[in-house]
Each structure stands twice: as C-alpha cells, then as structure tokens.
mmCIF file of C-alpha atoms in Angstrom:
data_model
loop_
_atom_site.group_PDB
_atom_site.id
_atom_site.type_symbol
_atom_site.label_atom_id
_atom_site.label_comp_id
_atom_site.label_asym_id
_atom_site.label_seq_id
_atom_site.Cartn_x
_atom_site.Cartn_y
_atom_site.Cartn_z
ATOM 1 C CA MET A 1 -1.028 -29.692 -32.000
ATOM 2 C CA VAL A 2 1.305 -30.578 -29.149
ATOM 3 C CA ALA A 3 -1.651 -31.667 -27.046
ATOM 4 C CA SER A 4 -3.061 -33.757 -29.907
ATOM 5 C CA SER A 5 0.173 -35.426 -30.996
ATOM 6 C CA THR A 6 0.295 -39.142 -30.195
ATOM 7 C CA SER A 7 3.683 -40.058 -31.647
ATOM 8 C CA PRO A 8 6.116 -41.224 -28.940
ATOM 9 C CA THR A 9 8.948 -40.704 -31.423
ATOM 10 C CA VAL A 10 8.123 -37.015 -31.791
ATOM 11 C CA LEU A 11 7.107 -36.320 -28.209
ATOM 12 C CA LYS A 12 10.359 -37.793 -26.848
ATOM 13 C CA ARG A 13 12.271 -35.655 -29.334
ATOM 14 C CA TRP A 14 10.455 -32.505 -28.206
ATOM 15 C CA VAL A 15 11.102 -33.221 -24.516
ATOM 16 C CA ALA A 16 14.774 -33.876 -25.283
ATOM 17 C CA PHE A 17 15.163 -30.829 -27.512
ATOM 18 C CA GLU A 18 13.528 -28.433 -25.070
ATOM 19 C CA LEU A 19 15.390 -29.693 -21.998
ATOM 20 C CA ARG A 20 18.755 -29.475 -23.744
ATOM 21 C CA LYS A 21 18.062 -25.926 -24.923
ATOM 22 C CA LEU A 22 16.835 -24.824 -21.486
ATOM 23 C CA ARG A 23 19.996 -26.215 -19.894
ATOM 24 C CA GLU A 24 22.263 -24.537 -22.431
ATOM 25 C CA ASP A 25 20.443 -21.203 -22.090
ATOM 26 C CA SER A 26 20.926 -21.427 -18.333
ATOM 27 C CA GLY A 27 24.674 -21.807 -18.797
ATOM 28 C CA LEU A 28 24.658 -25.173 -17.029
ATOM 29 C CA SER A 29 26.546 -28.342 -17.870
ATOM 30 C CA ARG A 30 25.256 -31.888 -18.023
ATOM 31 C CA ASP A 31 27.141 -32.477 -14.816
ATOM 32 C CA ASP A 32 25.133 -29.703 -13.107
ATOM 33 C CA ALA A 33 21.906 -31.275 -14.337
ATOM 34 C CA ALA A 34 22.996 -34.747 -13.238
ATOM 35 C CA LYS A 35 23.711 -33.515 -9.703
ATOM 36 C CA ALA A 36 20.254 -31.899 -9.499
ATOM 37 C CA ILE A 37 18.505 -35.211 -10.137
ATOM 38 C CA LYS A 38 21.130 -37.295 -8.277
ATOM 39 C CA GLY A 39 21.907 -39.112 -11.505
ATOM 40 C CA SER A 40 24.759 -39.490 -13.957
ATOM 41 C CA ILE A 41 25.950 -37.429 -16.915
ATOM 42 C CA GLN A 42 25.079 -40.441 -19.055
ATOM 43 C CA ASN A 43 21.523 -40.290 -17.728
ATOM 44 C CA ILE A 44 21.210 -36.626 -18.794
ATOM 45 C CA GLY A 45 22.733 -37.528 -22.152
ATOM 46 C CA HIS A 46 20.091 -40.196 -22.718
ATOM 47 C CA ILE A 47 17.322 -37.720 -21.842
ATOM 48 C CA GLU A 48 18.706 -35.003 -24.123
ATOM 49 C CA THR A 49 19.081 -37.366 -27.086
ATOM 50 C CA ALA A 50 15.564 -38.838 -26.727
ATOM 51 C CA ARG A 51 16.878 -42.277 -25.781
ATOM 52 C CA SER A 52 14.863 -42.142 -22.564
ATOM 53 C CA LEU A 53 12.285 -39.972 -20.828
ATOM 54 C CA PRO A 54 12.962 -38.298 -17.478
ATOM 55 C CA LYS A 55 10.939 -39.492 -14.522
ATOM 56 C CA PRO A 56 8.303 -36.985 -13.306
ATOM 57 C CA LEU A 57 10.355 -35.949 -10.254
ATOM 58 C CA GLU A 58 13.519 -35.633 -12.381
ATOM 59 C CA LEU A 59 11.599 -33.473 -14.830
ATOM 60 C CA GLU A 60 10.362 -31.134 -12.114
ATOM 61 C CA ARG A 61 13.828 -30.792 -10.573
ATOM 62 C CA LEU A 62 15.414 -30.027 -13.952
ATOM 63 C CA LEU A 63 12.829 -27.379 -14.785
ATOM 64 C CA GLU A 64 13.331 -25.771 -11.383
ATOM 65 C CA LEU A 65 17.101 -25.798 -11.965
ATOM 66 C CA TYR A 66 16.584 -24.141 -15.363
ATOM 67 C CA GLY A 67 14.376 -21.438 -13.871
ATOM 68 C CA VAL A 68 11.097 -22.440 -15.514
ATOM 69 C CA PRO A 69 9.174 -24.480 -12.914
ATOM 70 C CA GLU A 70 5.925 -23.087 -14.335
ATOM 71 C CA ARG A 71 6.401 -25.273 -17.432
ATOM 72 C CA SER A 72 6.122 -28.493 -15.430
ATOM 73 C CA GLU A 73 2.525 -29.152 -16.419
ATOM 74 C CA PHE A 74 3.341 -28.765 -20.126
ATOM 75 C CA PHE A 75 6.309 -31.151 -19.960
ATOM 76 C CA LEU A 76 4.487 -33.680 -17.813
ATOM 77 C CA GLU A 77 1.726 -33.769 -20.421
ATOM 78 C CA LEU A 78 4.269 -34.392 -23.189
ATOM 79 C CA ARG A 79 5.821 -37.151 -21.091
ATOM 80 C CA MET A 80 2.469 -38.797 -20.413
ATOM 81 C CA ARG A 81 1.566 -38.760 -24.100
ATOM 82 C CA ALA A 82 4.957 -40.143 -25.050
ATOM 83 C CA LYS A 83 4.435 -43.053 -22.633
ATOM 84 C CA LYS A 84 0.886 -43.808 -23.776
ATOM 85 C CA GLY A 85 1.110 -42.872 -27.459
ATOM 86 C CA ARG A 86 1.456 -45.099 -30.485
ATOM 87 C CA ASP A 87 3.183 -44.264 -33.744
ATOM 88 C CA TRP A 88 0.691 -44.581 -36.605
ATOM 89 C CA TRP A 89 3.082 -46.550 -38.844
ATOM 90 C CA ILE A 90 3.649 -49.287 -36.250
ATOM 91 C CA GLY A 91 1.888 -51.877 -38.431
ATOM 92 C CA PHE A 92 4.448 -51.601 -41.237
ATOM 93 C CA ASP A 93 7.600 -53.716 -41.157
ATOM 94 C CA GLU A 94 11.211 -52.518 -41.292
ATOM 95 C CA SER A 95 11.550 -53.097 -45.037
ATOM 96 C CA THR A 96 8.629 -50.727 -45.668
ATOM 97 C CA VAL A 97 9.554 -48.146 -43.015
ATOM 98 C CA PRO A 98 13.360 -48.006 -42.639
ATOM 99 C CA GLU A 99 14.695 -46.736 -39.336
ATOM 100 C CA TYR A 100 15.796 -43.366 -40.747
ATOM 101 C CA PHE A 101 12.271 -42.662 -42.048
ATOM 102 C CA LYS A 102 10.398 -43.184 -38.787
ATOM 103 C CA LEU A 103 11.338 -39.830 -37.288
ATOM 104 C CA PHE A 104 10.197 -38.037 -40.428
ATOM 105 C CA LEU A 105 6.791 -39.757 -40.406
ATOM 106 C CA GLY A 106 6.279 -38.649 -36.819
ATOM 107 C CA LEU A 107 7.510 -35.102 -37.387
ATOM 108 C CA GLU A 108 5.397 -34.684 -40.518
ATOM 109 C CA SER A 109 2.204 -35.841 -38.806
ATOM 110 C CA SER A 110 2.879 -33.472 -35.880
ATOM 111 C CA ALA A 111 3.808 -30.349 -37.861
ATOM 112 C CA VAL A 112 1.582 -27.281 -38.101
ATOM 113 C CA LYS A 113 3.082 -26.325 -41.468
ATOM 114 C CA ILE A 114 4.649 -28.436 -44.226
ATOM 115 C CA GLU A 115 6.428 -26.643 -47.076
ATOM 116 C CA SER A 116 8.198 -28.455 -49.891
ATOM 117 C CA TRP A 117 10.129 -28.111 -53.120
ATOM 118 C CA ASP A 118 10.022 -30.902 -55.705
ATOM 119 C CA ALA A 119 12.037 -30.720 -58.909
ATOM 120 C CA ILE A 120 11.411 -34.133 -60.517
ATOM 121 C CA VAL A 121 8.214 -35.777 -59.269
ATOM 122 C CA ILE A 122 4.906 -34.859 -57.639
ATOM 123 C CA PRO A 123 5.168 -34.612 -53.809
ATOM 124 C CA GLY A 124 4.420 -37.866 -52.012
ATOM 125 C CA LEU A 125 1.553 -36.266 -50.061
ATOM 126 C CA PHE A 126 -0.343 -35.738 -53.308
ATOM 127 C CA GLN A 127 0.496 -38.873 -55.298
ATOM 128 C CA THR A 128 -2.249 -41.183 -56.547
ATOM 129 C CA PRO A 129 -1.799 -44.927 -55.927
ATOM 130 C CA ASP A 130 -0.979 -45.601 -59.595
ATOM 131 C CA TYR A 131 1.554 -42.766 -59.750
ATOM 132 C CA ALA A 132 3.157 -43.840 -56.462
ATOM 133 C CA ARG A 133 3.297 -47.450 -57.665
ATOM 134 C CA ALA A 134 5.150 -46.429 -60.838
ATOM 135 C CA ILE A 135 7.602 -44.227 -58.902
ATOM 136 C CA ILE A 136 8.367 -46.954 -56.375
ATOM 137 C CA ARG A 137 8.544 -49.838 -58.867
ATOM 138 C CA ASP A 138 10.685 -48.062 -61.456
ATOM 139 C CA GLY A 139 12.805 -46.372 -58.811
ATOM 140 C CA ASP A 140 13.891 -49.765 -57.435
ATOM 141 C CA PRO A 141 13.274 -52.634 -59.891
ATOM 142 C CA SER A 142 14.612 -55.142 -57.337
ATOM 143 C CA LEU A 143 11.484 -54.784 -55.182
ATOM 144 C CA SER A 144 8.902 -57.571 -55.267
ATOM 145 C CA ASN A 145 5.265 -56.852 -56.089
ATOM 146 C CA THR A 146 4.421 -57.309 -52.425
ATOM 147 C CA GLU A 147 7.072 -54.827 -51.324
ATOM 148 C CA VAL A 148 5.880 -52.288 -53.879
ATOM 149 C CA ALA A 149 2.287 -52.724 -52.725
ATOM 150 C CA ARG A 150 3.226 -52.193 -49.076
ATOM 151 C CA ARG A 151 5.152 -49.020 -49.879
ATOM 152 C CA VAL A 152 2.216 -47.666 -51.838
ATOM 153 C CA GLU A 153 -0.034 -48.515 -48.892
ATOM 154 C CA LEU A 154 2.297 -46.589 -46.577
ATOM 155 C CA ARG A 155 2.273 -43.555 -48.858
ATOM 156 C CA ILE A 156 -1.522 -43.454 -48.980
ATOM 157 C CA ALA A 157 -1.746 -43.980 -45.202
ATOM 158 C CA ARG A 158 0.675 -41.090 -44.782
ATOM 159 C CA GLN A 159 -1.598 -38.854 -46.851
ATOM 160 C CA GLU A 160 -4.592 -39.781 -44.724
ATOM 161 C CA GLU A 161 -2.658 -39.174 -41.515
ATOM 162 C CA VAL A 162 -1.477 -35.718 -42.598
ATOM 163 C CA LEU A 163 -4.125 -34.306 -44.934
ATOM 164 C CA ASP A 164 -7.404 -35.882 -43.861
ATOM 165 C CA GLN A 165 -7.536 -34.913 -40.181
ATOM 166 C CA GLU A 166 -9.534 -32.140 -38.519
ATOM 167 C CA ASP A 167 -6.340 -30.398 -37.421
ATOM 168 C CA SER A 168 -4.437 -30.919 -40.685
ATOM 169 C CA PRO A 169 -1.370 -28.693 -41.104
ATOM 170 C CA GLN A 170 -0.965 -25.940 -43.668
ATOM 171 C CA VAL A 171 0.710 -27.460 -46.726
ATOM 172 C CA TRP A 172 2.504 -25.377 -49.362
ATOM 173 C CA ALA A 173 4.171 -27.151 -52.297
ATOM 174 C CA VAL A 174 6.360 -25.573 -54.958
ATOM 175 C CA ILE A 175 6.563 -27.989 -57.908
ATOM 176 C CA SER A 176 8.708 -27.659 -61.011
ATOM 177 C CA GLU A 177 7.171 -27.689 -64.468
ATOM 178 C CA ALA A 178 9.350 -30.725 -65.194
ATOM 179 C CA ALA A 179 7.625 -32.685 -62.416
ATOM 180 C CA LEU A 180 4.223 -31.915 -63.943
ATOM 181 C CA ARG A 181 5.347 -33.199 -67.344
ATOM 182 C CA LEU A 182 7.395 -36.282 -66.436
ATOM 183 C CA GLN A 183 5.214 -39.142 -67.678
ATOM 184 C CA VAL A 184 5.434 -41.391 -64.651
ATOM 185 C CA GLY A 185 3.456 -44.536 -65.435
ATOM 186 C CA GLY A 186 2.490 -43.220 -68.862
ATOM 187 C CA PRO A 187 0.099 -40.499 -70.082
ATOM 188 C CA ALA A 188 -3.048 -41.979 -68.511
ATOM 189 C CA VAL A 189 -1.484 -42.280 -65.054
ATOM 190 C CA LEU A 190 -0.071 -38.763 -65.274
ATOM 191 C CA ARG A 191 -3.388 -37.334 -66.450
ATOM 192 C CA ALA A 192 -5.180 -38.860 -63.448
ATOM 193 C CA GLN A 193 -2.402 -37.575 -61.176
ATOM 194 C CA LEU A 194 -2.738 -34.030 -62.480
ATOM 195 C CA ALA A 195 -6.500 -34.121 -62.013
ATOM 196 C CA HIS A 196 -5.926 -35.272 -58.432
ATOM 197 C CA LEU A 197 -3.645 -32.272 -57.822
ATOM 198 C CA VAL A 198 -6.416 -29.895 -58.869
ATOM 199 C CA GLU A 199 -8.796 -31.647 -56.472
ATOM 200 C CA ARG A 200 -6.340 -31.509 -53.575
ATOM 201 C CA ARG A 201 -5.652 -27.856 -54.180
ATOM 202 C CA GLU A 202 -9.267 -27.170 -53.270
ATOM 203 C CA ASP A 203 -8.512 -28.185 -49.684
ATOM 204 C CA PRO A 204 -8.507 -24.997 -47.560
ATOM 205 C CA ASN A 205 -5.135 -25.847 -46.013
ATOM 206 C CA VAL A 206 -3.338 -26.668 -49.303
ATOM 207 C CA GLU A 207 -1.528 -24.308 -51.679
ATOM 208 C CA MET A 208 0.539 -25.144 -54.756
ATOM 209 C CA GLN A 209 2.791 -23.239 -57.140
ATOM 210 C CA VAL A 210 4.558 -24.153 -60.360
ATOM 211 C CA LEU A 211 8.130 -23.074 -61.052
ATOM 212 C CA PRO A 212 8.255 -22.825 -64.880
ATOM 213 C CA ALA A 213 11.233 -24.017 -66.898
ATOM 214 C CA SER A 214 11.575 -20.453 -68.179
ATOM 215 C CA ALA A 215 12.586 -19.372 -64.648
ATOM 216 C CA GLY A 216 16.084 -20.620 -65.438
ATOM 217 C CA ALA A 217 18.639 -21.419 -62.735
ATOM 218 C CA HIS A 218 17.307 -21.061 -59.191
ATOM 219 C CA THR A 219 17.999 -21.822 -55.539
ATOM 220 C CA GLY A 220 16.388 -25.276 -55.711
ATOM 221 C CA THR A 221 18.792 -26.880 -58.161
ATOM 222 C CA GLU A 222 20.399 -28.976 -55.404
ATOM 223 C CA GLY A 223 17.291 -31.126 -55.045
ATOM 224 C CA ALA A 224 13.991 -31.667 -53.260
ATOM 225 C CA PHE A 225 13.443 -30.942 -49.574
ATOM 226 C CA ILE A 226 10.684 -30.500 -47.002
ATOM 227 C CA VAL A 227 10.546 -27.829 -44.293
ATOM 228 C CA LEU A 228 8.508 -28.659 -41.193
ATOM 229 C CA THR A 229 7.258 -26.101 -38.666
ATOM 230 C CA PHE A 230 6.115 -27.218 -35.227
ATOM 231 C CA PRO A 231 3.644 -25.821 -32.669
ATOM 232 C CA THR A 232 4.614 -22.612 -30.889
ATOM 233 C CA GLU A 233 4.373 -24.398 -27.520
ATOM 234 C CA VAL A 234 7.658 -26.091 -28.409
ATOM 235 C CA ALA A 235 9.413 -22.817 -27.757
ATOM 236 C CA HIS A 236 12.967 -23.680 -28.782
ATOM 237 C CA ASP A 237 12.373 -25.883 -31.816
ATOM 238 C CA PRO A 238 13.402 -24.028 -35.012
ATOM 239 C CA GLY A 239 11.713 -26.625 -37.179
ATOM 240 C CA CYS A 240 13.295 -29.325 -39.290
ATOM 241 C CA VAL A 241 14.366 -29.830 -42.888
ATOM 242 C CA TYR A 242 14.223 -33.301 -44.421
ATOM 243 C CA SER A 243 15.930 -34.407 -47.611
ATOM 244 C CA GLU A 244 16.260 -37.936 -48.926
ATOM 245 C CA THR A 245 18.896 -39.788 -50.909
ATOM 246 C CA ARG A 246 18.744 -43.310 -52.294
ATOM 247 C CA ILE A 247 20.572 -44.531 -49.204
ATOM 248 C CA ARG A 248 19.006 -42.614 -46.317
ATOM 249 C CA GLY A 249 17.165 -39.538 -45.135
ATOM 250 C CA VAL A 250 19.030 -36.446 -43.959
ATOM 251 C CA TYR A 251 17.739 -34.168 -41.177
ATOM 252 C CA PHE A 252 18.806 -30.553 -40.682
ATOM 253 C CA GLU A 253 17.753 -29.273 -37.255
ATOM 254 C CA GLU A 254 20.184 -26.524 -36.294
ATOM 255 C CA PRO A 255 18.604 -23.027 -36.448
ATOM 256 C CA ALA A 256 21.084 -21.750 -39.055
ATOM 257 C CA GLN A 257 20.483 -24.775 -41.282
ATOM 258 C CA VAL A 258 16.703 -24.510 -41.097
ATOM 259 C CA SER A 259 16.901 -20.759 -41.735
ATOM 260 C CA ALA A 260 19.033 -21.337 -44.841
ATOM 261 C CA TYR A 261 16.451 -23.718 -46.306
ATOM 262 C CA ARG A 262 13.584 -21.403 -45.431
ATOM 263 C CA ASP A 263 15.399 -18.698 -47.388
ATOM 264 C CA VAL A 264 15.758 -21.049 -50.369
ATOM 265 C CA LEU A 265 12.053 -21.865 -50.235
ATOM 266 C CA THR A 266 11.070 -18.197 -50.020
ATOM 267 C CA ARG A 267 13.115 -17.452 -53.138
ATOM 268 C CA LEU A 268 11.490 -20.364 -54.964
ATOM 269 C CA LYS A 269 8.022 -19.073 -54.053
ATOM 270 C CA VAL A 270 8.938 -15.646 -55.427
ATOM 271 C CA ARG A 271 10.284 -17.118 -58.685
ATOM 272 C CA ALA A 272 7.331 -19.474 -59.154
ATOM 273 C CA ASP A 273 4.046 -18.475 -60.766
ATOM 274 C CA LYS A 274 1.286 -17.320 -58.433
ATOM 275 C CA PRO A 275 -0.792 -19.982 -56.652
ATOM 276 C CA GLU A 276 -3.921 -18.904 -58.514
ATOM 277 C CA ASP A 277 -2.198 -19.834 -61.791
ATOM 278 C CA PHE A 278 -1.793 -23.469 -60.735
ATOM 279 C CA PRO A 279 -5.046 -24.854 -62.244
ATOM 280 C CA GLY A 280 -4.181 -23.249 -65.581
ATOM 281 C CA TRP A 281 -0.790 -24.945 -65.559
ATOM 282 C CA VAL A 282 -2.349 -28.335 -64.910
ATOM 283 C CA LYS A 283 -5.003 -27.912 -67.614
ATOM 284 C CA ARG A 284 -2.402 -26.931 -70.219
ATOM 285 C CA THR A 285 -0.230 -29.877 -69.277
ATOM 286 C CA MET A 286 -3.180 -32.279 -69.513
ATOM 287 C CA LYS A 287 -4.044 -30.850 -72.923
ATOM 288 C CA ASP A 288 -0.491 -31.456 -74.116
ATOM 289 C CA LEU A 289 -0.821 -35.104 -73.082
#
C-alpha cells in the first residue's frame, strides 16, 4: 500500500511522522538534526510537520544520523511519490472539500484497514446517492442544490476510491440499530439503502455488524468515529482516529489515543450481533418499513 499510494498529503505526513519518531528514539534534538544537514531548527520543524519534504541528500544524512541508513531507499521512494503524486479530490473546490477534510480523504484512501462505529446514520462509504443527498440537504438546509450535488458527488467518488480498487482495504463497520431504522429521505430511500448494504456486504473485504438497541448503554455513546490502520512499512505510525463535528474534523494520532479508541471499537464488536446475522437484521428492518 505504501508503494501504491499516490496522495502527496499522506506521503508527506508519513515521511514527517517517521523522521520525527526516528529522531526522538535516537535521543536527538532538532538542533542535532539541523547540524547534520547544515540547516536550521526551523527547517527540521517544517520537515517533521509535513510542511516540506527533505532533499534527497538531507534525507540520507538524517537517516544515517538516526542509525537506519538502510531505510534510505524506502524513504526516497516515499519522497518521489509525494513529489509526483496527485490527490484524487483535487477537482473539488474548497466549499466541497474543506481544508480539515483533505487529510482524512488521503489517509482513508491509503489505509489497509478501516473500522468504524456509527450510531445515527449509515457510514458514508456505504451510502446510496439518494440517502447521501437527504443527509447532506437536511443536515445543512442553507446549502444550494449545486452544493448538495457536489457533496454527493464527492461521497460517491470517495466510495469508488476506497472500495472499488484492486487493493481495497479491509472495512469493518459496526452500525447501531437506530441507524438502520432512521428514515432518511423516507421509507423508499431507506429501503434502497438497506438493500445496498446487503450488496456491499458481499464484497470479500467488507464486514458489518449491528449493535441492537437491547444492548443498552455501551462504549460508543460519545459518537461516531473511524479508526484507520496503515501499512506495516510505516513502522512508527500507530494509526489514526477521525471524528467529525459540525464545525470541523478531529484527528487523534498519539499511540495512547488510538489505542483507547481501538479498545472502544473492540468492545462494540463484542456487544454487537455476529456479522453473519447482519442480513437478517436488514431484512427484518425492510419488512417493518
């Protein structure tokens, strides 16, 4: 997946993340790193926050300083791809793809595993156009028809980018019973959405579970979130958790934070009905409609 990723946003983040962790593990300061490349502390800061990429010679000197010169080829490949790559959402304007959302789109399309918990609505990766349109339109009535249409287009493009590729990630969604029953767009739209879920579940890389209302209080009551796992080649990346509010997206990237959310998700999976029960849940819900 690292070798196939084309997102400059993600590749720059991986280079930055790995170099910072290698420096810290070596017990070196930014000043030490700056002296090794005959640069400034500010220069190292820009590299370690993904504001800029190190030059090839700088990269080699830093890796030698950190005691891992054998990883030069790997990092040089990441750097080359970051320079030549193109983010897939580049054709959408700022009103459709806000700045805070760009990193998530890149991370999601580069993950090897995507796990999610949704308490109110069907996950965006599995929404039909009509369902997505109703969610977006009713969620923000101030949007014009054109703006709604563009956001729906982005959501469908996102699905194609993540789910319809040869190297698609493993996707595991835990969905509340309430989300299955909320009549977004009306009964007909929901019925078509539920049928689409059953179809998507047939994908070999997709698994779904329902958390029934009878489960009572649980670890997911604080709201929806997505846990992303990245390729093992990115040795120091613990993964990332993404949660969204009406105002902005929130990223949790520290190991302890990611671990806490993974624990929450594990508990939700245990409380939810078994994956093989999912089609039965959908059929009963459709019958009730």
